Short mmCIF file of C-alpha atoms in Angstrom, two decimals:
data_model
loop_
_atom_site.label_atom_id
_atom_site.label_comp_id
_atom_site.label_asym_id
_atom_site.label_seq_id
_atom_site.Cartn_x
_atom_site.Cartn_y
_atom_site.Cartn_z
CA UNK A 25 17.60 36.64 26.00
CA UNK A 26 17.16 34.80 29.24
CA UNK A 27 20.05 34.52 31.80
CA UNK A 28 20.25 30.83 31.14
CA UNK A 29 20.55 31.32 27.48
CA UNK A 30 23.12 34.03 27.87
CA UNK A 31 25.26 31.78 30.03
CA UNK A 32 24.92 28.94 27.55
CA UNK A 33 26.17 31.28 24.92
CA UNK A 34 29.16 32.29 27.03
CA UNK A 35 30.16 28.64 27.63
CA UNK A 36 29.84 27.77 23.92
CA UNK A 37 32.61 30.35 23.23
CA UNK A 38 35.05 28.12 25.18
CA UNK A 39 33.99 24.74 23.84
CA UNK A 40 34.39 23.43 20.29
CA UNK A 41 32.01 20.50 20.84
CA UNK A 42 29.91 19.59 17.83
CA UNK A 43 26.26 18.48 18.18
CA UNK A 44 27.41 15.02 17.25
CA UNK A 45 30.07 14.88 20.02
CA UNK A 46 27.61 16.21 22.50
CA UNK A 47 25.09 13.60 21.62
CA UNK A 48 27.75 10.87 21.90
CA UNK A 49 28.77 12.22 25.34
CA UNK A 50 25.36 12.52 26.92
CA UNK A 51 23.27 9.91 25.10
CA UNK A 52 19.95 9.99 23.42
CA UNK A 53 17.67 9.60 26.41
CA UNK A 54 15.72 6.88 24.79
CA UNK A 55 12.23 6.39 26.02
CA UNK A 56 11.09 2.82 25.32
CA UNK A 57 7.59 2.31 24.09
CA UNK A 58 6.45 0.16 26.99
CA UNK A 59 7.82 2.70 29.43
CA UNK A 60 5.84 5.54 27.85
CA UNK A 61 2.69 3.46 27.91
CA UNK A 62 3.26 2.63 31.60
CA UNK A 63 3.72 6.25 32.41
CA UNK A 64 0.40 7.06 31.04
CA UNK A 65 1.67 10.13 29.27
CA UNK A 66 0.98 11.33 25.78
CA UNK A 67 3.68 11.20 23.18
CA UNK A 68 3.92 15.02 23.31
CA UNK A 69 4.41 14.95 27.05
CA UNK A 70 7.15 12.30 26.76
CA UNK A 71 8.89 14.29 24.07
CA UNK A 72 8.81 17.51 26.07
CA UNK A 73 10.23 15.71 29.21
CA UNK A 74 12.96 14.06 27.18
CA UNK A 75 13.91 17.32 25.50
CA UNK A 76 13.95 19.25 28.74
CA UNK A 77 16.10 16.78 30.59
CA UNK A 78 18.51 16.32 27.65
CA UNK A 79 19.00 20.10 27.60
CA UNK A 80 19.72 20.16 31.30
CA UNK A 81 22.41 17.60 30.86
CA UNK A 82 23.77 19.31 27.71
CA UNK A 83 24.06 22.63 29.59
CA UNK A 84 25.93 21.00 32.55
CA UNK A 85 28.25 19.10 30.07
CA UNK A 86 29.03 22.27 28.17
CA UNK A 87 30.03 24.11 31.38
CA UNK A 88 32.17 21.17 32.51
CA UNK A 89 33.95 21.17 29.10
CA UNK A 90 34.46 24.92 29.44
CA UNK A 91 36.37 24.53 32.63
CA UNK A 92 38.44 21.62 31.26
CA UNK A 93 39.47 23.95 28.40
CA UNK A 94 40.17 26.84 30.74
CA UNK A 95 42.34 24.72 33.05
CA UNK A 96 44.24 23.26 30.07
CA UNK A 97 44.81 26.82 28.73
CA UNK A 98 46.09 28.05 32.16
CA UNK A 99 48.40 25.20 32.32
CA UNK A 100 49.84 25.66 28.81
CA UNK A 101 50.08 29.44 28.99
CA UNK A 102 51.19 29.80 32.66
CA UNK A 103 48.47 32.23 33.22
CA UNK A 104 46.16 32.03 36.31
CA UNK A 105 42.59 31.10 35.62
CA UNK A 106 41.49 34.59 36.98
CA UNK A 107 43.29 36.19 33.97
CA UNK A 108 41.38 33.98 31.44
CA UNK A 109 37.79 34.31 32.70
CA UNK A 110 35.93 37.04 34.66
CA UNK A 111 34.77 36.27 38.17
CA UNK A 112 31.31 37.40 37.14
CA UNK A 113 31.14 34.77 34.45
CA UNK A 114 32.32 32.11 36.90
CA UNK A 115 29.65 33.15 39.41
CA UNK A 116 26.96 33.01 36.63
CA UNK A 117 28.16 29.46 35.69
CA UNK A 118 27.87 28.27 39.30
CA UNK A 119 24.44 29.86 39.60
CA UNK A 120 23.27 27.99 36.50
CA UNK A 121 24.62 24.66 37.89
CA UNK A 122 22.83 25.41 41.14
CA UNK A 123 19.66 26.00 39.11
CA UNK A 124 19.94 22.63 37.36
CA UNK A 125 20.76 20.56 40.35
CA UNK A 126 18.46 20.13 43.44
CA UNK A 127 19.68 21.08 46.86
CA UNK A 128 19.22 17.49 48.13
CA UNK A 129 21.33 16.05 45.35
CA UNK A 130 23.63 13.13 46.37
CA UNK A 131 25.99 11.14 44.16
CA UNK A 132 26.93 7.62 45.20
CA UNK A 133 30.33 7.18 43.69
CA UNK A 134 31.56 3.76 42.42
CA UNK A 135 33.57 3.11 45.48
CA UNK A 136 30.50 3.95 47.85
CA UNK A 137 31.52 7.48 48.79
CA UNK A 138 28.47 9.90 49.07
CA UNK A 139 29.18 13.22 47.41
CA UNK A 140 26.94 16.30 47.90
CA UNK A 141 25.78 18.95 45.47
CA UNK A 142 28.39 21.61 46.07
CA UNK A 143 31.33 19.25 45.96
CA UNK A 144 30.10 17.85 42.66
CA UNK A 145 29.75 21.42 41.26
CA UNK A 146 33.19 22.38 42.61
CA UNK A 147 34.73 19.39 40.77
CA UNK A 148 33.03 20.27 37.51
CA UNK A 149 34.17 24.02 37.75
CA UNK A 150 37.72 23.12 38.72
CA UNK A 151 38.21 21.17 35.50
CA UNK A 152 39.09 18.16 37.62
CA UNK A 153 36.98 15.79 35.58
CA UNK A 154 39.29 15.47 32.57
CA UNK A 155 38.35 12.93 29.99
CA UNK A 156 40.63 12.57 26.98
CA UNK A 157 37.91 14.13 24.91
CA UNK A 158 34.01 14.37 24.86
CA UNK A 159 32.49 11.93 22.38
CA UNK A 160 33.83 8.62 21.01
CA UNK A 161 37.48 9.40 21.66
CA UNK A 162 37.04 10.09 25.46
CA UNK A 163 33.71 10.22 27.21
CA UNK A 164 30.94 8.36 25.45
CA UNK A 165 27.50 7.17 26.57
CA UNK A 166 26.99 3.71 24.91
CA UNK A 167 23.42 2.91 26.03
CA UNK A 168 20.69 4.66 27.85
CA UNK A 169 17.06 4.50 28.82
CA UNK A 170 14.75 7.24 30.35
CA UNK A 171 11.69 6.26 32.36
CA UNK A 172 9.17 8.94 33.13
CA UNK A 173 6.71 8.62 36.01
CA UNK A 174 4.90 11.94 36.46
CA UNK A 175 7.02 14.42 38.15
CA UNK A 176 9.94 11.94 38.44
CA UNK A 177 12.23 10.60 35.76
CA UNK A 178 14.82 7.91 36.04
CA UNK A 179 17.63 7.55 33.66
CA UNK A 180 19.75 4.36 33.40
CA UNK A 181 22.81 4.21 31.21
CA UNK A 182 26.43 3.11 30.58
CA UNK A 183 29.38 5.32 29.65
CA UNK A 184 33.01 4.80 29.06
CA UNK A 185 35.68 7.38 29.81
CA UNK A 186 39.32 7.64 28.85
CA UNK A 187 41.62 10.28 30.20
CA UNK A 188 44.45 11.18 32.59
CA UNK A 189 44.03 11.11 36.38
CA UNK A 190 46.21 11.71 39.39
CA UNK A 191 47.05 8.27 40.89
CA UNK A 192 48.84 7.45 44.09
CA UNK A 193 51.06 4.46 44.54
CA UNK A 194 49.86 2.65 47.71
CA UNK A 195 53.48 1.39 48.41
CA UNK A 196 55.43 4.52 47.83
CA UNK A 197 52.86 7.29 48.11
CA UNK A 198 54.13 8.82 44.83
CA UNK A 199 51.49 10.81 43.01
CA UNK A 200 51.64 10.75 39.12
CA UNK A 201 49.28 11.54 36.23
CA UNK A 202 48.46 8.40 34.28
CA UNK A 203 46.04 7.51 31.52
CA UNK A 204 43.12 5.34 32.66
CA UNK A 205 39.95 3.90 31.11
CA UNK A 206 36.67 3.31 33.02
CA UNK A 207 33.31 1.95 32.12
CA UNK A 208 30.32 2.79 34.49
CA UNK A 209 26.65 2.02 34.80
CA UNK A 210 24.74 4.90 36.01
CA UNK A 211 21.33 5.83 37.44
CA UNK A 212 20.14 9.47 37.60
CA UNK A 213 16.90 10.70 39.07
CA UNK A 214 15.29 13.89 37.91
CA UNK A 215 12.47 15.70 39.63
CA UNK A 216 10.07 18.28 38.15
CA UNK A 217 9.22 21.17 40.43
CA UNK A 218 8.85 24.90 40.31
CA UNK A 219 8.19 24.60 36.53
CA UNK A 220 11.55 22.88 35.69
CA UNK A 221 13.40 19.62 35.91
CA UNK A 222 16.36 19.21 38.34
CA UNK A 223 18.87 16.47 38.85
CA UNK A 224 18.27 15.13 42.36
CA UNK A 225 20.29 11.89 42.73
CA UNK A 226 22.87 9.81 40.95
CA UNK A 227 24.69 6.49 41.47
CA UNK A 228 27.67 5.07 39.55
CA UNK A 229 28.66 1.47 39.52
CA UNK A 230 31.95 0.16 38.16
CA UNK A 231 31.26 -2.11 35.13
CA UNK A 232 34.62 -3.62 34.16
CA UNK A 233 34.77 -5.40 30.93
CA UNK A 234 34.54 -9.17 31.46
CA UNK A 235 37.35 -11.34 30.18
CA UNK A 236 35.03 -14.17 29.68
CA UNK A 237 31.39 -14.35 29.05
CA UNK A 238 28.60 -16.88 28.55
CA UNK A 239 28.45 -18.06 24.92
CA UNK A 240 24.96 -19.55 25.28
CA UNK A 241 21.67 -18.88 27.03
CA UNK A 242 20.24 -15.58 28.33
CA UNK A 243 21.88 -12.55 26.79
CA UNK A 244 23.17 -14.37 23.73
CA UNK A 245 21.76 -15.44 20.33
CA UNK A 246 22.34 -19.09 21.06
CA UNK A 247 20.15 -21.45 23.08
CA UNK A 248 21.48 -22.85 26.38
CA UNK A 249 21.90 -26.41 24.90
CA UNK A 250 23.78 -25.13 21.79
CA UNK A 251 27.19 -26.78 21.05
CA UNK A 252 29.88 -25.74 18.68
CA UNK A 253 29.31 -28.90 16.61
CA UNK A 254 25.64 -28.08 16.11
#
C-alpha cells in the first residue's frame, strides 16, 4: 500500500463521511462537452484528469474533516489533541497536504487577503474551518465546471457553508462564537507536473443571495418584453 493510500485510510478512521456526503461537499467536477472539445483531449484523457483532480480534493477534504472531528473531541473530552492522535500521523497528514498543494499556492480570500500555502494547511489541520457538517446540511457545492487545457485545469464553482465562527463586535471588541451562513463563488487552478496534479491557486468571491432579481430577460425563462398580463 502506498504512503498516500495508508494516510487516506488513517483519515477515514476519523471521519464518518459517506460517498454521497463527500460528493455533495466537493462537487462533480463537471466537464462540459464544448470545453472538452476545445481542449483537444480524448474522452479518456478528460475522464482521467477529472478523476485525479476529484481524488486530490477528496483527500484534502477528508483530512480537513478529520481535524474538525479531532478538535471537537478534544473540546468535549477535555483531552489535549496530542493525546488523541500521534504526532507521526499529524506529520504524515501535513506531508500529504504538502504533496497535493503546489509550493507557489496562493488563496485570494473573499475580503482580498492573500493567504499562502502553509497558512492554509495550518488552518485545515487546526480544525479552524468548521462547517456545521459536510454535505447538504453544512458545506455543499451547488454548481461546478472543470475546464482542462493541457497541463492546466481551471475549476469554477459555487458552494454554501453553514457553521459557527468566532466573530468580534466592532464596537465592544467582544469575541463570541455565532452561527453564520456564506455562499461563495470559487476559482481553483490545478497544474500537472512531476506525474501528478497539484492545486496551485484559488480565489473566493462573496456571493450573497440577492433579495430582488430580474424576472425577465437574460438568465430567466421569460423574454425581456414579457408582462404579467401576457
